[in-house]
Coordinates of C-alpha atoms and ligand atoms in Angstrom, one line a residue:
M296 CA -5.8 24.3 -40.6
K297 CA -7.6 21.4 -40.6
A298 CA -8.7 18.2 -38.8
L299 CA -10.8 15.2 -39.5
F300 CA -13.1 13.1 -37.3
Y301 CA -14.3 9.9 -38.2
V302 CA -17.3 8.3 -35.8
L303 CA -16.3 4.5 -35.8
G304 CA -19.1 3.3 -33.5
T305 CA -22.3 4.7 -31.7
S306 CA -23.6 1.6 -29.3
A307 CA -23.7 1.3 -25.9
A308 CA -22.9 -2.1 -24.1
T309 CA -23.8 -4.3 -27.1
P310 CA -23.6 -3.7 -31.0
K311 CA -26.7 -3.5 -33.4
P312 CA -26.3 -4.4 -36.9
K313 CA -25.8 -0.4 -37.7
R314 CA -24.6 0.8 -34.9
A315 CA -20.6 -0.8 -33.7
L316 CA -19.4 -0.3 -30.4
P317 CA -17.6 2.9 -29.9
S318 CA -14.8 4.1 -31.2
Y319 CA -13.4 7.7 -32.9
Y320 CA -10.5 9.0 -34.7
F321 CA -9.3 12.4 -34.5
E322 CA -6.5 12.7 -37.5
H323 CA -4.3 16.2 -38.4
E324 CA -1.4 16.8 -40.1
G325 CA -0.8 12.8 -40.7
I326 CA -1.1 11.8 -36.7
G327 CA -4.0 9.4 -36.2
I328 CA -5.6 9.3 -32.5
L329 CA -8.1 6.2 -31.8
M330 CA -10.3 6.9 -28.9
D331 CA -12.1 3.6 -27.5
C332 CA -11.8 0.4 -29.2
G333 CA -14.8 -1.5 -29.2
E334 CA -14.8 -5.5 -29.7
G335 CA -15.2 -4.8 -34.2
T336 CA -13.6 -1.4 -34.3
Q337 CA -11.0 -2.6 -37.0
F338 CA -13.7 -3.4 -39.2
Q339 CA -14.8 0.0 -38.9
V340 CA -11.4 1.7 -39.5
M341 CA -11.2 -0.5 -42.9
K342 CA -15.0 0.4 -43.6
A343 CA -13.8 4.5 -43.2
G344 CA -11.1 4.4 -44.9
I345 CA -8.6 4.9 -42.2
G346 CA -5.2 3.7 -43.1
F347 CA -3.7 1.6 -40.2
S348 CA -1.0 2.6 -40.6
K349 CA -2.2 6.4 -39.6
I350 CA -3.1 5.5 -35.9
K351 CA -0.2 6.5 -33.8
V352 CA -2.2 6.7 -30.5
I353 CA -5.2 4.9 -28.6
A354 CA -6.5 6.7 -25.6
I355 CA -9.2 4.4 -24.0
S356 CA -11.5 6.0 -21.5
H357 CA -12.0 3.4 -19.3
N358 CA -11.9 -0.6 -19.1
H359 CA -15.5 -1.5 -20.0
G360 CA -15.6 -3.8 -22.9
D361 CA -17.3 -2.2 -25.2
H362 CA -14.5 0.5 -24.7
L363 CA -11.9 -2.0 -24.9
L364 CA -12.5 -5.5 -26.5
G365 CA -11.4 -4.5 -30.0
L366 CA -7.4 -3.8 -28.9
P367 CA -6.0 -7.2 -29.7
G368 CA -7.6 -8.3 -32.8
L369 CA -7.0 -4.6 -34.5
I370 CA -2.9 -4.9 -33.0
E371 CA -2.6 -8.3 -34.5
T372 CA -3.6 -6.7 -37.7
M373 CA -2.0 -3.4 -37.5
S374 CA 1.3 -6.7 -36.9
M375 CA -0.1 -8.2 -40.2
G376 CA 0.8 -5.1 -42.4
S377 CA 4.0 -5.3 -40.8
R378 CA 3.8 -2.5 -39.0
K379 CA 6.9 -1.3 -37.5
E380 CA 6.0 2.1 -35.7
D381 CA 5.7 2.2 -31.9
L382 CA 2.2 2.3 -30.9
L383 CA 1.1 4.3 -27.6
I384 CA -2.0 3.2 -25.9
I385 CA -3.4 5.4 -22.7
G386 CA -6.0 4.4 -20.4
P387 CA -6.6 3.1 -17.1
P388 CA -4.6 0.0 -15.4
G389 CA -5.1 -3.4 -16.3
I390 CA -4.7 -2.6 -20.2
K391 CA -1.6 -4.0 -20.1
E392 CA -2.3 -7.3 -18.4
F393 CA -4.9 -7.4 -20.7
L394 CA -2.8 -7.1 -23.9
E395 CA -0.3 -9.5 -22.3
V396 CA -2.8 -12.2 -21.4
S397 CA -4.3 -12.1 -25.1
F398 CA -0.9 -12.1 -26.4
K399 CA 0.0 -15.3 -24.7
V400 CA -2.9 -17.0 -25.0
T401 CA -3.0 -16.5 -29.0
T402 CA 0.7 -17.3 -29.5
F403 CA 0.9 -13.9 -30.7
A404 CA 3.6 -11.0 -31.0
P405 CA 3.2 -7.7 -32.4
S406 CA 5.9 -6.5 -35.1
F407 CA 6.0 -3.3 -33.2
K408 CA 6.4 -2.2 -29.8
V409 CA 3.6 -1.5 -28.0
Y410 CA 4.1 0.8 -25.2
V411 CA 1.1 0.8 -22.6
L412 CA 0.8 4.4 -20.0
E413 CA -1.7 3.2 -17.3
I414 CA -3.2 6.5 -15.8
T415 CA -5.3 6.9 -12.8
E416 CA -5.4 10.8 -13.2
E417 CA -5.6 13.2 -15.1
V418 CA -2.7 13.3 -17.8
E419 CA -2.1 15.5 -21.0
V420 CA 0.9 14.2 -23.7
P421 CA 2.2 15.9 -26.1
L422 CA 2.1 14.7 -29.9
R423 CA 3.5 16.5 -32.8
G424 CA 0.9 19.1 -33.3
I425 CA -1.8 17.8 -31.2
K426 CA -2.0 18.4 -27.5
L427 CA -3.9 15.1 -26.3
K428 CA -5.3 15.1 -22.1
M429 CA -7.2 12.8 -20.9
F430 CA -9.3 14.2 -17.5
P431 CA -11.6 12.2 -14.9
V432 CA -15.6 11.8 -15.5
K433 CA -18.2 10.3 -13.7
H434 CA -18.7 6.7 -14.7
H435 CA -17.3 3.6 -13.3
G436 CA -13.6 3.3 -11.8
Y437 CA -11.5 5.0 -13.7
S438 CA -13.1 6.8 -16.1
F439 CA -11.9 9.4 -18.4
G440 CA -12.8 12.1 -21.0
I441 CA -10.7 12.7 -23.9
R442 CA -9.5 16.4 -25.0
V443 CA -7.6 16.6 -28.3
E444 CA -6.5 20.1 -29.6
T445 CA -4.5 21.0 -32.2
V446 CA -1.5 23.7 -31.7
P447 CA -0.5 25.6 -34.4
K448 CA 2.8 27.4 -35.1
R449 CA 2.6 31.2 -33.5
K450 CA 2.5 33.5 -35.5
V451 CA 4.5 36.9 -35.7
N452 CA 3.3 40.3 -35.5
K453 CA 4.5 41.9 -38.9
E454 CA 3.6 45.4 -38.4
K455 CA 4.9 46.0 -35.3
L456 CA 8.0 44.0 -36.1
E457 CA 8.3 46.1 -39.9
E458 CA 7.5 49.5 -37.6
L459 CA 10.8 48.6 -35.9
G460 CA 12.9 47.8 -39.0
V461 CA 13.5 43.9 -37.3
P462 CA 14.9 41.8 -40.2
K463 CA 13.0 39.3 -41.4
R464 CA 15.8 37.3 -40.9
L465 CA 15.2 37.1 -37.1
W466 CA 11.4 36.8 -37.4
G467 CA 12.0 32.5 -37.3
R468 CA 13.3 32.6 -34.2
L469 CA 11.0 35.0 -32.4
Q470 CA 8.2 32.5 -33.6
Q471 CA 10.0 29.2 -32.2
G472 CA 9.8 31.3 -29.0
E473 CA 13.6 32.2 -28.7
E474 CA 14.4 35.9 -27.4
V475 CA 16.1 37.8 -29.9
E476 CA 18.6 40.6 -30.0
W477 CA 18.7 43.3 -31.9
K478 CA 20.2 46.8 -31.8
G479 CA 21.2 46.2 -28.3
R480 CA 17.6 45.5 -27.3
V481 CA 16.5 41.9 -26.5
L482 CA 12.9 41.2 -28.2
K483 CA 10.5 38.8 -26.6
P484 CA 8.8 36.6 -28.6
E485 CA 5.3 37.2 -26.5
E486 CA 6.1 40.9 -27.7
F487 CA 6.2 40.1 -31.1
T488 CA 4.1 37.1 -31.5
W489 CA 1.1 35.3 -31.0
Q490 CA -1.0 31.9 -30.6
P491 CA -3.9 31.0 -32.7
Q492 CA -6.1 29.0 -31.8
G493 CA -6.6 25.3 -32.4
I494 CA -9.2 23.0 -33.6
K495 CA -10.7 21.7 -30.2
V496 CA -12.8 18.5 -29.8
V497 CA -13.8 16.6 -26.6
Y498 CA -15.3 13.6 -26.2
S499 CA -17.2 12.7 -23.1
G500 CA -16.4 9.1 -22.6
D501 CA -19.0 7.4 -20.5
T502 CA -20.4 9.5 -17.8
A503 CA -23.0 11.1 -15.8
P504 CA -23.5 14.7 -16.2
C505 CA -20.0 16.0 -15.2
E506 CA -18.7 19.6 -14.7
R507 CA -15.2 18.8 -16.0
V508 CA -16.6 18.1 -19.0
I509 CA -17.9 21.6 -19.4
E510 CA -14.7 23.0 -18.5
E511 CA -12.4 20.7 -21.1
A512 CA -15.1 21.5 -24.2
R513 CA -15.2 25.2 -23.2
G514 CA -15.6 26.6 -26.6
A515 CA -14.9 23.1 -28.3
D516 CA -15.0 22.9 -32.4
L517 CA -17.1 19.9 -31.2
L518 CA -18.5 18.1 -28.5
V519 CA -18.5 14.2 -28.8
H520 CA -21.2 13.7 -25.8
E521 CA -22.7 10.3 -24.6
A522 CA -26.8 10.0 -24.7
T523 CA -27.2 6.8 -23.4
F524 CA -30.7 7.0 -22.3
L525 CA -33.6 9.7 -22.7
S526 CA -34.4 11.6 -19.9
D527 CA -37.1 9.5 -18.7
M528 CA -34.5 7.7 -17.2
E529 CA -32.6 10.5 -15.8
E530 CA -32.2 8.9 -12.5
E531 CA -31.3 5.1 -13.8
A532 CA -28.9 7.0 -16.0
H533 CA -27.2 8.9 -13.8
E534 CA -27.3 6.4 -11.0
R535 CA -25.2 3.8 -13.9
G536 CA -22.8 7.3 -14.5
H537 CA -24.5 8.0 -17.6
S538 CA -26.4 11.1 -19.3
T539 CA -29.6 11.6 -21.2
A540 CA -29.4 13.4 -24.2
K541 CA -30.9 16.1 -22.5
D542 CA -27.9 16.3 -20.0
A543 CA -25.3 16.6 -23.1
G544 CA -27.6 19.4 -24.6
I545 CA -27.5 21.3 -21.5
I546 CA -23.7 20.7 -20.7
A547 CA -22.8 21.5 -24.7
S548 CA -24.8 24.5 -24.4
E549 CA -23.0 25.5 -21.0
A550 CA -20.1 24.5 -22.5
K551 CA -20.8 26.9 -25.0
V552 CA -19.3 24.5 -28.3
K553 CA -19.7 25.2 -31.6
M554 CA -21.0 21.8 -32.5
L555 CA -22.8 18.4 -30.2
L556 CA -22.4 15.3 -31.5
L557 CA -24.7 12.9 -29.3
T558 CA -23.7 9.2 -29.2
H559 CA -23.1 5.6 -27.2
Y560 CA -27.0 4.9 -27.5
S561 CA -28.3 2.4 -25.7
S562 CA -29.6 -0.4 -27.7
R563 CA -33.5 -0.1 -26.5
Y564 CA -33.7 2.5 -28.4
E565 CA -33.9 2.1 -32.3
D566 CA -35.1 5.4 -33.4
L567 CA -33.3 8.2 -32.2
R568 CA -35.5 11.1 -33.2
R569 CA -36.5 11.5 -29.3
H570 CA -32.6 12.0 -28.3
L571 CA -32.3 14.8 -31.2
D572 CA -35.5 16.6 -30.0
E573 CA -34.2 16.2 -26.2
A574 CA -30.6 18.1 -27.3
R575 CA -32.1 20.5 -29.5
R576 CA -34.3 22.0 -26.3
F577 CA -31.4 23.1 -25.0
F578 CA -28.3 23.4 -27.9
E579 CA -29.5 23.9 -30.9
Y580 CA -26.2 22.4 -33.0
A581 CA -27.0 19.1 -32.2
Y582 CA -26.3 16.0 -34.4
L583 CA -26.9 12.6 -34.0
A584 CA -23.8 10.8 -34.4
Q585 CA -24.0 8.0 -36.9
D586 CA -21.7 5.3 -37.5
L587 CA -18.6 5.7 -40.4
M588 CA -20.0 9.8 -40.2
K589 CA -17.1 11.7 -41.1
V590 CA -17.0 15.7 -39.7
V591 CA -13.9 17.5 -41.4
I592 CA -12.9 21.0 -38.9
K593 CA -11.3 23.6 -40.9
K594 CA -10.5 27.0 -38.9
Ligands
LIG30 ZN1 -19.9 2.1 -22.7
LIG31 ZN1 -18.9 2.5 -19.7

């Protein structure tokens, strides 16, 4: 099992020459999910070598410009490429209106259907082989963290089935969750199959330290957590609905994730070494997210 994760932009609020605005991309078995779409995301998608057609869903954590303003341009580019496949956008209320106005003013109509699912509370969206969940965090208005988890096929307990002498032709049905009658006995799928763990990635969105992120990220393969400030600005960070690198380290350690990527750096910081030092004091496997970084997760 394998999934890809790309960091497309790591800057908070305003871009820097080497830091684009927030956007991340997760891909598993041909299904791509773009998380946030700051202005200029389409360039980053190109630079990363991601095919636009792979993007099936765009999840927007919240409606601040640095996470949203790239949408109209990206959709227009997808359209120029004569995309026909539907696109699903999930995010807080207002996105539909924002797109409608953008398209109206620029007299543009996409070449494909754009569905916008506006949410005000947590939601779980099943995709092919992936569960996408958006859950509330502590930032501004409706703000969400994003959790993606692959859903592997159930595995059969071969020894148990062989021991009973159940013929192989019936195994597949059990694996698909069906009950099977055999020799007058009803075999239940939960008795003979088990669900292997998927690959789990959680993105905090913008947020002050949040219990819910810890809960959702528990045991995750990768936590991408905002670290807008350093801890000497802790009070201001929390007041503005943001976290420090120290907060991110503590959260990763409490959630017992396998790897932490810090991101969403305030443009006041050129050198990010202190971010890394701060987080690593609490969590050893912390790294600095950088634009166009690619993480391959295998399980
Ligand atoms: Zn932001
Ligand atoms: Zn924000």
